[in-house]
Amino acid sequence: VFVVEELDPFIEEYCRALGLEQEELMRRLLGAHVKVNDGLFFGEGGRGFIRLNIGCPRAQLNAALERMKDVLN
């Protein structure tokens, strides 16, 4: 079972720790063919955040997470 709540603090800290401007973060993810919602959609408090829809087959999610890892490391 994939528990999203356990990942929330990790994702928040990881996205912010990258030190990327929001636009660069979004550009890299789009370039990896990973569509996420920009945290800024939710206001200035969303800077440094992304929203990832995990309502998809597990194999598709795993592939997207691998592509994210590749472009963000």
Short mmCIF file of C-alpha atoms in Angstrom, two decimals:
data_model
loop_
_atom_site.label_atom_id
_atom_site.label_comp_id
_atom_site.label_asym_id
_atom_site.label_seq_id
_atom_site.Cartn_x
_atom_site.Cartn_y
_atom_site.Cartn_z
CA VAL A 1 0.00 0.00 0.00
CA PHE A 2 1.35 3.39 -1.02
CA VAL A 3 0.75 5.91 1.78
CA VAL A 4 1.04 9.45 0.45
CA GLU A 5 0.86 11.12 3.86
CA GLU A 6 4.18 9.51 4.81
CA LEU A 7 5.84 11.07 1.77
CA ASP A 8 4.49 14.61 2.20
CA PRO A 9 7.27 15.93 4.50
CA PHE A 10 9.93 14.22 2.38
CA ILE A 11 8.63 15.68 -0.87
CA GLU A 12 8.34 19.15 0.64
CA GLU A 13 11.87 19.15 2.00
CA TYR A 14 13.31 17.55 -1.13
CA CYS A 15 11.73 20.03 -3.55
CA ARG A 16 12.85 22.99 -1.49
CA ALA A 17 16.32 21.54 -0.83
CA LEU A 18 16.99 21.35 -4.56
CA GLY A 19 17.53 25.09 -4.50
CA LEU A 20 15.87 25.49 -7.88
CA GLU A 21 13.69 28.38 -8.84
CA GLN A 22 10.09 27.26 -9.28
CA GLU A 23 10.26 27.82 -13.05
CA GLU A 24 13.39 25.65 -13.38
CA LEU A 25 11.83 22.87 -11.29
CA MET A 26 8.75 22.87 -13.53
CA ARG A 27 10.86 23.04 -16.71
CA ARG A 28 12.92 20.01 -15.70
CA LEU A 29 9.87 17.94 -14.83
CA LEU A 30 8.08 18.85 -18.05
CA GLY A 31 11.24 17.97 -19.98
CA ALA A 32 11.14 14.52 -18.33
CA HIS A 33 7.52 14.12 -19.50
CA VAL A 34 6.23 14.27 -15.94
CA LYS A 35 3.16 16.50 -15.63
CA VAL A 36 2.73 17.98 -12.17
CA ASN A 37 0.76 20.93 -10.86
CA ASP A 38 2.88 23.94 -10.01
CA GLY A 39 2.60 24.76 -6.32
CA LEU A 40 2.23 28.43 -7.23
CA PHE A 41 -1.23 27.57 -8.56
CA PHE A 42 -2.23 27.52 -4.89
CA GLY A 43 -0.69 30.92 -4.13
CA GLU A 44 2.69 32.21 -3.03
CA GLY A 45 2.70 29.73 -0.13
CA GLY A 46 2.96 26.97 -2.76
CA ARG A 47 6.41 28.12 -3.92
CA GLY A 48 8.80 25.18 -3.75
CA PHE A 49 5.97 22.66 -3.92
CA ILE A 50 4.58 20.46 -6.65
CA ARG A 51 1.42 18.39 -6.75
CA LEU A 52 1.69 14.96 -8.31
CA ASN A 53 -1.44 13.02 -9.28
CA ILE A 54 -0.88 9.39 -8.43
CA GLY A 55 -4.24 8.21 -9.77
CA CYS A 56 -2.66 5.97 -12.41
CA PRO A 57 -1.35 2.40 -12.78
CA ARG A 58 1.56 1.64 -10.45
CA ALA A 59 3.90 0.94 -13.39
CA GLN A 60 3.18 4.38 -14.83
CA LEU A 61 3.78 6.03 -11.45
CA ASN A 62 7.06 4.15 -10.96
CA ALA A 63 8.26 5.20 -14.42
CA ALA A 64 7.39 8.85 -13.70
CA LEU A 65 9.19 8.73 -10.34
CA GLU A 66 12.29 7.30 -12.01
CA ARG A 67 12.24 10.09 -14.62
CA MET A 68 11.84 12.65 -11.83
CA LYS A 69 14.82 11.16 -10.01
CA ASP A 70 16.92 11.31 -13.17
CA VAL A 71 16.29 15.01 -13.87
CA LEU A 72 16.35 16.23 -10.27
CA ASN A 73 19.53 14.51 -9.09
#
